[in-house]
Each structure stands twice: as C-alpha cells, then as structure tokens.
mmCIF file of C-alpha atoms and ligand atoms in Angstrom:
data_model
loop_
_atom_site.group_PDB
_atom_site.id
_atom_site.type_symbol
_atom_site.label_atom_id
_atom_site.label_comp_id
_atom_site.label_asym_id
_atom_site.label_seq_id
_atom_site.Cartn_x
_atom_site.Cartn_y
_atom_site.Cartn_z
ATOM 1 C CA MET A 140 10.249 -26.457 -26.212
ATOM 2 C CA GLY A 141 8.233 -23.260 -26.666
ATOM 3 C CA LEU A 142 8.431 -20.195 -24.498
ATOM 4 C CA PRO A 143 6.746 -20.321 -21.079
ATOM 5 C CA VAL A 144 3.185 -19.001 -21.250
ATOM 6 C CA VAL A 145 2.478 -16.119 -18.859
ATOM 7 C CA LEU A 146 -1.007 -14.773 -18.190
ATOM 8 C CA MET A 147 -1.493 -11.056 -17.601
ATOM 9 C CA PRO A 148 -5.115 -10.781 -16.405
ATOM 10 C CA GLY A 149 -5.277 -6.967 -16.528
ATOM 11 C CA PRO A 150 -3.247 -3.990 -17.726
ATOM 12 C CA MET A 151 0.092 -3.390 -15.994
ATOM 13 C CA ASN A 152 2.952 -0.924 -16.247
ATOM 14 C CA PRO A 153 4.271 -1.312 -19.839
ATOM 15 C CA ALA A 154 7.800 -2.086 -18.599
ATOM 16 C CA VAL A 155 6.564 -5.532 -17.513
ATOM 17 C CA ALA A 156 5.607 -6.585 -21.064
ATOM 18 C CA GLU A 157 8.745 -4.903 -22.454
ATOM 19 C CA GLY A 158 10.970 -6.805 -20.036
ATOM 20 C CA LEU A 159 9.297 -10.119 -20.823
ATOM 21 C CA ASP A 160 9.357 -9.588 -24.586
ATOM 22 C CA GLY A 161 11.026 -12.499 -26.378
ATOM 23 C CA LYS A 162 11.427 -14.451 -23.112
ATOM 24 C CA VAL A 163 7.839 -15.650 -22.634
ATOM 25 C CA GLU A 164 4.577 -15.865 -24.519
ATOM 26 C CA LEU A 165 2.379 -13.249 -22.900
ATOM 27 C CA ILE A 166 -1.415 -13.544 -22.907
ATOM 28 C CA ARG A 167 -2.994 -10.119 -22.356
ATOM 29 C CA LEU A 168 -6.310 -11.447 -21.136
ATOM 30 C CA TRP A 169 -8.223 -8.170 -21.146
ATOM 31 C CA GLU A 170 -7.444 -7.719 -24.850
ATOM 32 C CA GLU A 171 -8.839 -11.144 -25.786
ATOM 33 C CA ALA A 172 -12.253 -11.208 -27.459
ATOM 34 C CA ASP A 173 -13.332 -14.130 -25.263
ATOM 35 C CA PRO A 174 -11.185 -14.212 -22.093
ATOM 36 C CA GLU A 175 -13.120 -17.131 -20.594
ATOM 37 C CA ALA A 176 -12.489 -19.282 -23.673
ATOM 38 C CA VAL A 177 -8.755 -18.428 -23.542
ATOM 39 C CA LEU A 178 -8.557 -19.455 -19.877
ATOM 40 C CA THR A 179 -10.223 -22.774 -20.687
ATOM 41 C CA GLU A 180 -8.300 -23.507 -23.873
ATOM 42 C CA ARG A 181 -4.879 -22.690 -22.419
ATOM 43 C CA ARG A 182 -5.400 -23.915 -18.874
ATOM 44 C CA ASP A 183 -2.689 -26.565 -19.093
ATOM 45 C CA GLU A 184 -0.161 -24.255 -20.755
ATOM 46 C CA ILE A 185 -0.273 -21.147 -18.560
ATOM 47 C CA VAL A 186 2.566 -21.591 -16.041
ATOM 48 C CA ALA A 187 2.782 -18.099 -14.546
ATOM 49 C CA VAL A 188 0.689 -15.025 -13.831
ATOM 50 C CA ALA A 189 1.910 -11.415 -13.928
ATOM 51 C CA ALA A 190 -0.631 -9.576 -11.808
ATOM 52 C CA GLY A 191 -1.422 -5.898 -11.433
ATOM 53 C CA GLY A 192 -4.478 -5.266 -9.299
ATOM 54 C CA THR A 193 -6.492 -8.387 -10.212
ATOM 55 C CA ARG A 194 -7.838 -10.418 -7.303
ATOM 56 C CA ILE A 195 -6.274 -13.872 -7.363
ATOM 57 C CA ASP A 196 -7.689 -16.487 -5.022
ATOM 58 C CA GLY A 197 -7.824 -20.266 -4.760
ATOM 59 C CA GLU A 198 -10.774 -20.469 -7.143
ATOM 60 C CA PHE A 199 -8.877 -18.524 -9.804
ATOM 61 C CA LEU A 200 -5.814 -20.763 -9.407
ATOM 62 C CA ASP A 201 -7.926 -23.930 -9.547
ATOM 63 C CA ARG A 202 -8.826 -22.963 -13.097
ATOM 64 C CA LEU A 203 -5.130 -22.809 -14.019
ATOM 65 C CA PRO A 204 -3.541 -25.963 -12.583
ATOM 66 C CA ALA A 205 -0.187 -25.526 -14.390
ATOM 67 C CA VAL A 206 0.533 -22.144 -12.765
ATOM 68 C CA ARG A 207 3.511 -22.251 -10.386
ATOM 69 C CA ILE A 208 4.197 -18.561 -9.806
ATOM 70 C CA VAL A 209 2.186 -15.363 -9.423
ATOM 71 C CA ALA A 210 4.422 -12.295 -9.783
ATOM 72 C CA SER A 211 2.535 -9.368 -8.322
ATOM 73 C CA PHE A 212 3.210 -5.676 -8.989
ATOM 74 C CA GLY A 213 3.383 -3.700 -5.725
ATOM 75 C CA VAL A 214 4.678 -4.313 -2.230
ATOM 76 C CA GLY A 215 1.167 -4.853 -0.839
ATOM 77 C CA TYR A 216 -0.371 -8.109 -2.057
ATOM 78 C CA ASP A 217 -3.629 -8.212 -0.098
ATOM 79 C CA GLN A 218 -5.536 -8.813 -3.364
ATOM 80 C CA ILE A 219 -3.719 -12.139 -3.711
ATOM 81 C CA ASP A 220 -4.533 -15.071 -1.454
ATOM 82 C CA ALA A 221 -0.916 -16.122 -0.909
ATOM 83 C CA THR A 222 -1.948 -18.859 1.560
ATOM 84 C CA ALA A 223 -4.344 -20.449 -0.954
ATOM 85 C CA ALA A 224 -1.553 -20.164 -3.531
ATOM 86 C CA ALA A 225 0.958 -21.912 -1.236
ATOM 87 C CA GLU A 226 -1.579 -24.695 -0.596
ATOM 88 C CA ARG A 227 -1.643 -25.252 -4.353
ATOM 89 C CA GLY A 228 2.141 -25.164 -4.682
ATOM 90 C CA VAL A 229 2.110 -21.683 -6.226
ATOM 91 C CA VAL A 230 4.815 -19.185 -5.270
ATOM 92 C CA VAL A 231 3.810 -15.519 -4.936
ATOM 93 C CA THR A 232 6.265 -12.649 -5.336
ATOM 94 C CA ASN A 233 5.825 -8.913 -4.657
ATOM 95 C CA THR A 234 8.032 -5.847 -5.222
ATOM 96 C CA PRO A 235 9.455 -4.749 -1.853
ATOM 97 C CA GLY A 236 12.355 -2.351 -1.346
ATOM 98 C CA VAL A 237 12.347 -0.466 -4.636
ATOM 99 C CA LEU A 238 9.484 1.835 -3.603
ATOM 100 C CA ASP A 239 10.383 2.506 0.042
ATOM 101 C CA ASP A 240 11.881 5.963 -0.494
ATOM 102 C CA GLU A 241 9.157 7.099 -2.869
ATOM 103 C CA VAL A 242 6.332 6.109 -0.525
ATOM 104 C CA ALA A 243 8.167 7.621 2.457
ATOM 105 C CA ASP A 244 8.576 10.889 0.516
ATOM 106 C CA THR A 245 4.840 10.879 -0.253
ATOM 107 C CA ALA A 246 4.058 10.174 3.396
ATOM 108 C CA LEU A 247 6.154 13.098 4.523
ATOM 109 C CA GLY A 248 4.626 15.402 1.925
ATOM 110 C CA LEU A 249 1.150 14.334 2.938
ATOM 111 C CA LEU A 250 2.021 14.828 6.592
ATOM 112 C CA LEU A 251 3.205 18.400 5.998
ATOM 113 C CA MET A 252 0.222 19.133 3.747
ATOM 114 C CA THR A 253 -2.163 17.920 6.417
ATOM 115 C CA VAL A 254 -0.570 19.457 9.500
ATOM 116 C CA ARG A 255 0.022 22.850 7.842
ATOM 117 C CA GLU A 256 -3.169 22.776 5.720
ATOM 118 C CA LEU A 257 -1.129 23.545 2.598
ATOM 119 C CA PRO A 258 -3.725 22.404 0.004
ATOM 120 C CA GLN A 259 -6.401 24.407 1.824
ATOM 121 C CA ALA A 260 -4.103 27.465 1.886
ATOM 122 C CA GLU A 261 -3.423 27.080 -1.823
ATOM 123 C CA ARG A 262 -7.148 26.837 -2.580
ATOM 124 C CA TYR A 263 -7.622 30.005 -0.480
ATOM 125 C CA LEU A 264 -5.158 31.906 -2.661
ATOM 126 C CA ARG A 265 -6.631 30.596 -5.919
ATOM 127 C CA ALA A 266 -10.115 31.582 -4.768
ATOM 128 C CA GLY A 267 -8.893 35.177 -4.422
ATOM 129 C CA LYS A 268 -9.487 35.224 -0.661
ATOM 130 C CA TRP A 269 -5.991 36.493 0.268
ATOM 131 C CA GLN A 270 -7.103 40.025 -0.605
ATOM 132 C CA ASP A 271 -9.608 39.771 2.244
ATOM 133 C CA GLY A 272 -6.979 38.777 4.780
ATOM 134 C CA PRO A 273 -4.298 36.166 5.522
ATOM 135 C CA TYR A 274 -5.033 32.451 5.659
ATOM 136 C CA PRO A 275 -5.857 31.549 9.295
ATOM 137 C CA LEU A 276 -3.011 30.226 11.451
ATOM 138 C CA THR A 277 -3.007 26.453 11.662
ATOM 139 C CA LYS A 278 -3.653 24.847 14.998
ATOM 140 C CA ALA A 279 -0.989 22.208 14.466
ATOM 141 C CA THR A 280 2.733 22.332 13.768
ATOM 142 C CA LEU A 281 5.105 19.504 12.968
ATOM 143 C CA HIS A 282 8.064 20.385 15.153
ATOM 144 C CA GLY A 283 8.284 18.680 18.513
ATOM 145 C CA ARG A 284 5.327 16.385 17.834
ATOM 146 C CA ARG A 285 5.119 12.679 18.591
ATOM 147 C CA LEU A 286 4.617 10.310 15.668
ATOM 148 C CA GLY A 287 3.259 6.799 16.143
ATOM 149 C CA ILE A 288 3.939 4.411 13.270
ATOM 150 C CA LEU A 289 1.469 1.575 12.858
ATOM 151 C CA GLY A 290 3.500 -1.110 11.081
ATOM 152 C CA LEU A 291 7.201 -0.343 11.326
ATOM 153 C CA GLY A 292 8.712 -2.134 8.342
ATOM 154 C CA ARG A 293 10.998 -0.864 5.614
ATOM 155 C CA ILE A 294 8.698 1.998 4.574
ATOM 156 C CA GLY A 295 7.958 2.895 8.200
ATOM 157 C CA GLN A 296 11.698 3.065 8.867
ATOM 158 C CA ALA A 297 12.209 5.335 5.844
ATOM 159 C CA ILE A 298 9.471 7.619 7.216
ATOM 160 C CA ALA A 299 11.070 7.599 10.693
ATOM 161 C CA ASP A 300 14.439 8.575 9.153
ATOM 162 C CA ARG A 301 12.759 11.511 7.417
ATOM 163 C CA VAL A 302 10.782 12.908 10.358
ATOM 164 C CA GLU A 303 13.536 12.841 12.973
ATOM 165 C CA PRO A 304 15.364 15.882 11.497
ATOM 166 C CA PHE A 305 12.045 17.733 11.908
ATOM 167 C CA GLY A 306 12.310 17.238 15.663
ATOM 168 C CA VAL A 307 9.551 14.636 15.632
ATOM 169 C CA SER A 308 9.869 11.719 18.057
ATOM 170 C CA VAL A 309 9.037 8.228 16.807
ATOM 171 C CA ALA A 310 7.150 5.394 18.473
ATOM 172 C CA TYR A 311 5.640 2.316 16.862
ATOM 173 C CA HIS A 312 3.145 -0.470 17.228
ATOM 174 C CA ASN A 313 3.750 -3.833 15.572
ATOM 175 C CA ARG A 314 2.570 -7.251 16.626
ATOM 176 C CA ARG A 315 6.098 -7.888 17.857
ATOM 177 C CA ARG A 316 8.730 -5.572 19.300
ATOM 178 C CA LYS A 317 11.705 -4.952 17.045
ATOM 179 C CA ASP A 318 15.326 -4.657 18.047
ATOM 180 C CA ILE A 319 15.241 -0.906 17.576
ATOM 181 C CA ALA A 320 15.552 2.151 19.819
ATOM 182 C CA TYR A 321 12.092 3.672 19.148
ATOM 183 C CA ARG A 322 9.502 3.410 21.869
ATOM 184 C CA TYR A 323 7.343 0.315 21.393
ATOM 185 C CA TYR A 324 3.665 0.162 22.289
ATOM 186 C CA PRO A 325 2.256 -3.382 22.527
ATOM 187 C CA SER A 326 -1.226 -1.793 22.330
ATOM 188 C CA LEU A 327 -2.354 0.381 19.408
ATOM 189 C CA LEU A 328 -4.889 2.103 21.634
ATOM 190 C CA GLU A 329 -2.180 2.999 24.108
ATOM 191 C CA MET A 330 0.008 4.387 21.334
ATOM 192 C CA ALA A 331 -2.884 6.435 19.903
ATOM 193 C CA ARG A 332 -3.368 7.996 23.357
ATOM 194 C CA ASN A 333 0.299 8.982 23.545
ATOM 195 C CA VAL A 334 1.070 10.373 20.087
ATOM 196 C CA ASP A 335 -0.021 13.436 18.082
ATOM 197 C CA ILE A 336 0.198 11.817 14.671
ATOM 198 C CA LEU A 337 -0.777 8.270 13.753
ATOM 199 C CA MET A 338 0.997 7.105 10.589
ATOM 200 C CA ILE A 339 -0.406 3.933 9.002
ATOM 201 C CA VAL A 340 2.084 1.851 7.019
ATOM 202 C CA ILE A 341 0.818 -1.638 7.912
ATOM 203 C CA PRO A 342 -0.171 -4.111 5.133
ATOM 204 C CA GLY A 343 -3.853 -4.495 4.260
ATOM 205 C CA GLY A 344 -5.883 -7.711 4.350
ATOM 206 C CA ASP A 345 -8.129 -9.502 6.815
ATOM 207 C CA ASP A 346 -5.618 -9.337 9.705
ATOM 208 C CA THR A 347 -5.547 -5.531 9.752
ATOM 209 C CA ARG A 348 -9.094 -4.711 8.612
ATOM 210 C CA HIS A 349 -10.517 -1.718 10.557
ATOM 211 C CA LEU A 350 -7.658 -1.834 13.046
ATOM 212 C CA VAL A 351 -8.073 1.937 13.232
ATOM 213 C CA ASP A 352 -11.665 2.253 14.382
ATOM 214 C CA ALA A 353 -13.766 4.777 16.327
ATOM 215 C CA GLU A 354 -12.055 3.827 19.601
ATOM 216 C CA VAL A 355 -8.531 4.391 18.242
ATOM 217 C CA LEU A 356 -9.592 7.719 16.703
ATOM 218 C CA GLU A 357 -11.099 8.774 20.005
ATOM 219 C CA ALA A 358 -7.804 7.870 21.703
ATOM 220 C CA LEU A 359 -5.847 9.927 19.149
ATOM 221 C CA GLY A 360 -7.861 12.897 20.351
ATOM 222 C CA PRO A 361 -8.922 16.391 19.214
ATOM 223 C CA ASP A 362 -5.372 17.503 18.286
ATOM 224 C CA GLY A 363 -4.585 14.194 16.594
ATOM 225 C CA VAL A 364 -3.656 13.784 12.939
ATOM 226 C CA LEU A 365 -4.121 10.541 10.995
ATOM 227 C CA ILE A 366 -2.018 9.743 7.921
ATOM 228 C CA ASN A 367 -2.632 6.620 5.811
ATOM 229 C CA VAL A 368 -0.318 5.589 2.966
ATOM 230 C CA ALA A 369 -0.894 1.836 3.372
ATOM 231 C CA ARG A 370 -4.330 0.415 2.618
ATOM 232 C CA GLY A 371 -7.748 2.000 3.071
ATOM 233 C CA THR A 372 -9.090 -1.186 4.647
ATOM 234 C CA VAL A 373 -6.971 -0.594 7.769
ATOM 235 C CA VAL A 374 -9.258 2.319 8.686
ATOM 236 C CA ASP A 375 -12.988 2.211 9.354
ATOM 237 C CA GLU A 376 -13.694 4.966 6.821
ATOM 238 C CA ALA A 377 -17.225 5.699 8.076
ATOM 239 C CA ALA A 378 -15.854 6.103 11.623
ATOM 240 C CA LEU A 379 -13.135 8.395 10.263
ATOM 241 C CA VAL A 380 -15.673 10.636 8.508
ATOM 242 C CA GLU A 381 -17.589 10.816 11.766
ATOM 243 C CA ALA A 382 -14.442 11.605 13.789
ATOM 244 C CA LEU A 383 -13.328 14.346 11.372
ATOM 245 C CA SER A 384 -16.796 15.915 11.271
ATOM 246 C CA ALA A 385 -17.225 15.868 15.030
ATOM 247 C CA GLY A 386 -13.702 17.136 15.814
ATOM 248 C CA THR A 387 -12.852 13.878 17.575
ATOM 249 C CA ILE A 388 -9.531 14.174 15.688
ATOM 250 C CA LEU A 389 -8.054 17.293 14.102
ATOM 251 C CA SER A 390 -7.354 16.170 10.555
ATOM 252 C CA ALA A 391 -6.437 13.331 8.225
ATOM 253 C CA GLY A 392 -4.191 12.915 5.201
ATOM 254 C CA LEU A 393 -5.102 9.939 3.037
ATOM 255 C CA ASP A 394 -3.529 8.346 -0.025
ATOM 256 C CA VAL A 395 -5.600 5.149 0.179
ATOM 257 C CA TYR A 396 -9.296 4.285 0.572
ATOM 258 C CA GLU A 397 -11.521 1.353 1.394
ATOM 259 C CA ASP A 398 -13.066 1.077 -2.085
ATOM 260 C CA GLU A 399 -10.644 2.624 -4.583
ATOM 261 C CA PRO A 400 -11.106 4.508 -6.816
ATOM 262 C CA ASN A 401 -14.321 5.373 -4.984
ATOM 263 C CA VAL A 402 -13.854 7.749 -2.072
ATOM 264 C CA HIS A 403 -16.371 7.982 0.763
ATOM 265 C CA PRO A 404 -18.565 10.984 -0.219
ATOM 266 C CA GLY A 405 -18.376 12.244 3.368
ATOM 267 C CA LEU A 406 -14.601 12.673 3.034
ATOM 268 C CA LEU A 407 -14.909 14.824 -0.087
ATOM 269 C CA ASP A 408 -16.877 17.466 1.799
ATOM 270 C CA LEU A 409 -14.569 17.706 4.806
ATOM 271 C CA PRO A 410 -12.261 20.755 5.055
ATOM 272 C CA ASN A 411 -9.904 18.911 7.423
ATOM 273 C CA ALA A 412 -9.059 16.001 5.124
ATOM 274 C CA VAL A 413 -6.249 16.066 2.565
ATOM 275 C CA LEU A 414 -6.970 13.486 -0.125
ATOM 276 C CA LEU A 415 -4.510 12.043 -2.649
ATOM 277 C CA PRO A 416 -5.468 9.486 -5.328
ATOM 278 C CA HIS A 417 -3.118 6.613 -4.261
ATOM 279 C CA VAL A 418 0.073 8.144 -5.625
ATOM 280 C CA GLY A 419 2.484 6.785 -2.974
ATOM 281 C CA SER A 420 4.823 5.100 -5.465
ATOM 282 C CA ALA A 421 3.514 6.809 -8.582
ATOM 283 C CA THR A 422 6.620 8.134 -10.340
ATOM 284 C CA ILE A 423 7.961 6.806 -13.620
ATOM 285 C CA PRO A 424 11.358 5.752 -12.147
ATOM 286 C CA THR A 425 9.845 3.932 -9.168
ATOM 287 C CA ARG A 426 7.038 2.225 -11.090
ATOM 288 C CA THR A 427 9.618 1.142 -13.698
ATOM 289 C CA ALA A 428 11.794 -0.326 -10.924
ATOM 290 C CA MET A 429 8.740 -2.192 -9.603
ATOM 291 C CA ALA A 430 7.966 -3.508 -13.101
ATOM 292 C CA ASP A 431 11.597 -4.591 -13.545
ATOM 293 C CA LEU A 432 11.365 -6.569 -10.298
ATOM 294 C CA VAL A 433 8.219 -8.354 -11.529
ATOM 295 C CA VAL A 434 10.179 -9.318 -14.666
ATOM 296 C CA GLU A 435 13.239 -10.376 -12.656
ATOM 297 C CA ASN A 436 11.100 -12.630 -10.474
ATOM 298 C CA LEU A 437 9.614 -14.395 -13.514
ATOM 299 C CA VAL A 438 12.854 -14.631 -15.465
ATOM 300 C CA ASN A 439 14.752 -16.011 -12.459
ATOM 301 C CA TRP A 440 11.965 -18.466 -11.810
ATOM 302 C CA PHE A 441 12.038 -19.829 -15.345
ATOM 303 C CA ALA A 442 15.851 -19.933 -15.460
ATOM 304 C CA TYR A 443 16.708 -21.229 -11.964
ATOM 305 C CA GLY A 444 13.459 -22.003 -10.131
ATOM 306 C CA THR A 445 14.263 -19.261 -7.605
ATOM 307 C CA PRO A 446 12.127 -16.140 -7.314
ATOM 308 C CA VAL A 447 13.946 -12.981 -6.196
ATOM 309 C CA THR A 448 11.396 -11.573 -3.742
ATOM 310 C CA PRO A 449 8.927 -14.271 -2.631
ATOM 311 C CA VAL A 450 6.334 -13.325 0.004
ATOM 312 C CA PRO A 451 6.615 -15.014 3.448
ATOM 313 C CA GLU A 452 3.617 -17.303 2.769
ATOM 314 C CA SER A 453 5.591 -18.937 -0.046
ATOM 315 C CA ALA A 454 8.590 -19.805 2.174
ATOM 316 C CA PRO A 455 7.537 -23.460 2.764
ATOM 317 C CA LEU A 456 7.592 -24.039 -0.999
ATOM 318 C CA LEU A 457 11.126 -22.736 -1.332
ATOM 319 C CA LYS A 458 12.882 -24.739 1.370
ATOM 320 C CA PRO A 459 15.908 -26.493 -0.081
ATOM 321 C CA PRO A 460 15.501 -30.292 -0.123
ATOM 322 C CA ALA A 461 16.848 -31.908 3.072
HETATM 323 C C1 8YV B 2 0.755 0.806 -6.115
HETATM 324 C C2 8YV B 2 1.039 0.090 -3.717
HETATM 325 O O1 8YV B 2 -0.206 1.808 -6.172
HETATM 326 O O2 8YV B 2 2.984 -1.210 -3.846
HETATM 327 C C3 8YV B 2 1.882 -1.058 -3.342
HETATM 328 O O3 8YV B 2 1.460 -1.863 -2.502
HETATM 329 O O4 8YV B 2 0.053 0.338 -3.123
HETATM 330 C C4 8YV B 2 1.438 1.003 -4.815
HETATM 331 O O5 8YV B 2 2.791 1.083 -4.954
HETATM 332 C C5 8YV B 2 0.072 -0.493 -6.366
HETATM 333 O O6 8YV B 2 1.026 -1.464 -6.603
HETATM 334 C C6 8YV B 2 -0.891 -0.460 -7.550
HETATM 335 O O7 8YV B 2 -0.256 -0.072 -8.723
#
C-alpha cells in the first residue's frame, strides 16, 4: 500500500510539510500547474486535508469523497464548516492549547499599548515633537480598571491570569456560566455597561458575527476601551469606526479585522486605534508548535484512527462503538 495522500490547498508553515515528509504523499495544490485537474484526477485518493487559511465547506468536501480528516492550522476554525464535515463523516482538528500563552501575551501588550497610547507616544518622539513639549497625559490607566472578557476559554483565562497582578478585576460573558470565581454577566450589554475594558476572545463564525455592535459600544461608554484578539467578524467594524470617531468609546486595540488583510480605511486614520496585523500567535516557537500539532493529528489519525485535538463538532464521529 502506498502512502496516504494529503492535500494542502494553500501554503502553510513549513514545519507541517517537514513533519509529514516520508509519512504521506503531499499534494501542494497551489504549486500545481492545473489545480482543478489534480483535484479531479486524484479525487478518490486524497484521504486528508492539511489546511491553513483555505475555506473548506461541504461543496469542497463533496469534490473529495475519500477525505476523512481535515487538520486545520490555528485554534480558530471558522473558515471550516465543521458541521458540514461531520455530516460527511469528516473529522476536523484544530490546534488549541499550544498558542494560549502567546496570544495572551499579545493581548496584554495590545491592552497596555492602547490604554497608555504607547505607539502614539513613540510616533511623537520619532516625529521630533518631544522638543516642543512632553507627550500629553493619557486619559486612561490600567490599574484598578474592570476588564470584561467576551469568551472566557483557555486564552481568556490566560489573559485573566496576566491582568490580575495589574490590579485589574475580571468579569466575563459566555453563553453559559462557568464554575469559576469571576463575576458572570448573562448579558453582554450589561457587562459592557459595567466594565472599562472589553476584551474579545470569543471564536468567530456565524454565531458571534457582529456581537459587538453599536449598542454594545455605546454601553461601553466614553471611557471604554475595546481590545480584539479573536476574529474581526465579532465586531461591526463600521460601527466601531463611528464609535471611535464620535468619542462613543475612548479607544480600541485590534489584532484582527473583518476582511483581512484589508483594514477598514476609517480605522487607519483614527488616532485612538492601535492596529496590529494579526500577530497574536506569530512567533517561530509557537507557530512551529501549532504546525507540529497539525502533523500529530494526521499521523495519529493514519496510525490509530484517533485525532489528538478534534473540534467539538466532530465528537459524534469519534464515539467508541457501543
Ligand atoms: C493564526 C489564529 O493567525 O489560531 C488562530 O485561530 O488566529 C492565529 O493563531 C491563524 O491560525 C492563521 O495563521
């Protein structure tokens, strides 16, 4: 029997191909002269997909009926229709856990940058304005503020652990209350009214689309700070531009956007927005760990039929036989 055939639709971290080398036959679809012809010719041989950012839906999977696993790079998998995959008997895996600390570090950095206007202050110095006088005092400070986490999961918890030594109190809004000491708000609007900083860590996708809209921003209020390290789709970006321009909220720190890598032009002009180019997990050690987990999922699947980190939608496919 030959090696299992794995499709890589688009470029991924090189550690994925390195880890799979010699264990599978890898089709790098984007390097093929005629990708469509390859998909048609090899449709009955391709048994797995290693996916970076490519959108994978039911239609895509219908073209590849032999596929049984999609191993996705990243903890968020909103670009993959995991329900459609499960309906077709296809397991989906993601890469949770290995990036929690890195993303939490980025979130904290972005929070400090935004609250204390550090990028703006640095630009002030570089522009030679210090000679004319000191950078203006910032309205906000971090100490003693109230942080509301939208989506308290592993990354949210890592952020909570980091902010508490700063004297920041933590509350959260999830669909369900967790067995945890932080204050729980069953309503996002209610939480926005009662915190100074709204930290978004909730997964993207249809369920959370525009959860943070004009009304939530209004509730956050004129001293409120919004930080988003999750998915741009969670925020109504046009409403955010409006709220930042009008002073409805104080400032925002963003690592993610609705239409990456395109950033709403209104955001680029705003002095009270700190903008990072989706670098939450972007270090060599963390991205390598994520790539290794993609490999581990595929290798374990081929060897034992058990993925290491399947997504919840795949659970029905993995139940042991009664
Ligand atoms: C990556 C992420 O940027 O894991 C996620 O969900 O958003 C980031 O770690 C993403 O995987 C694309 O490389």
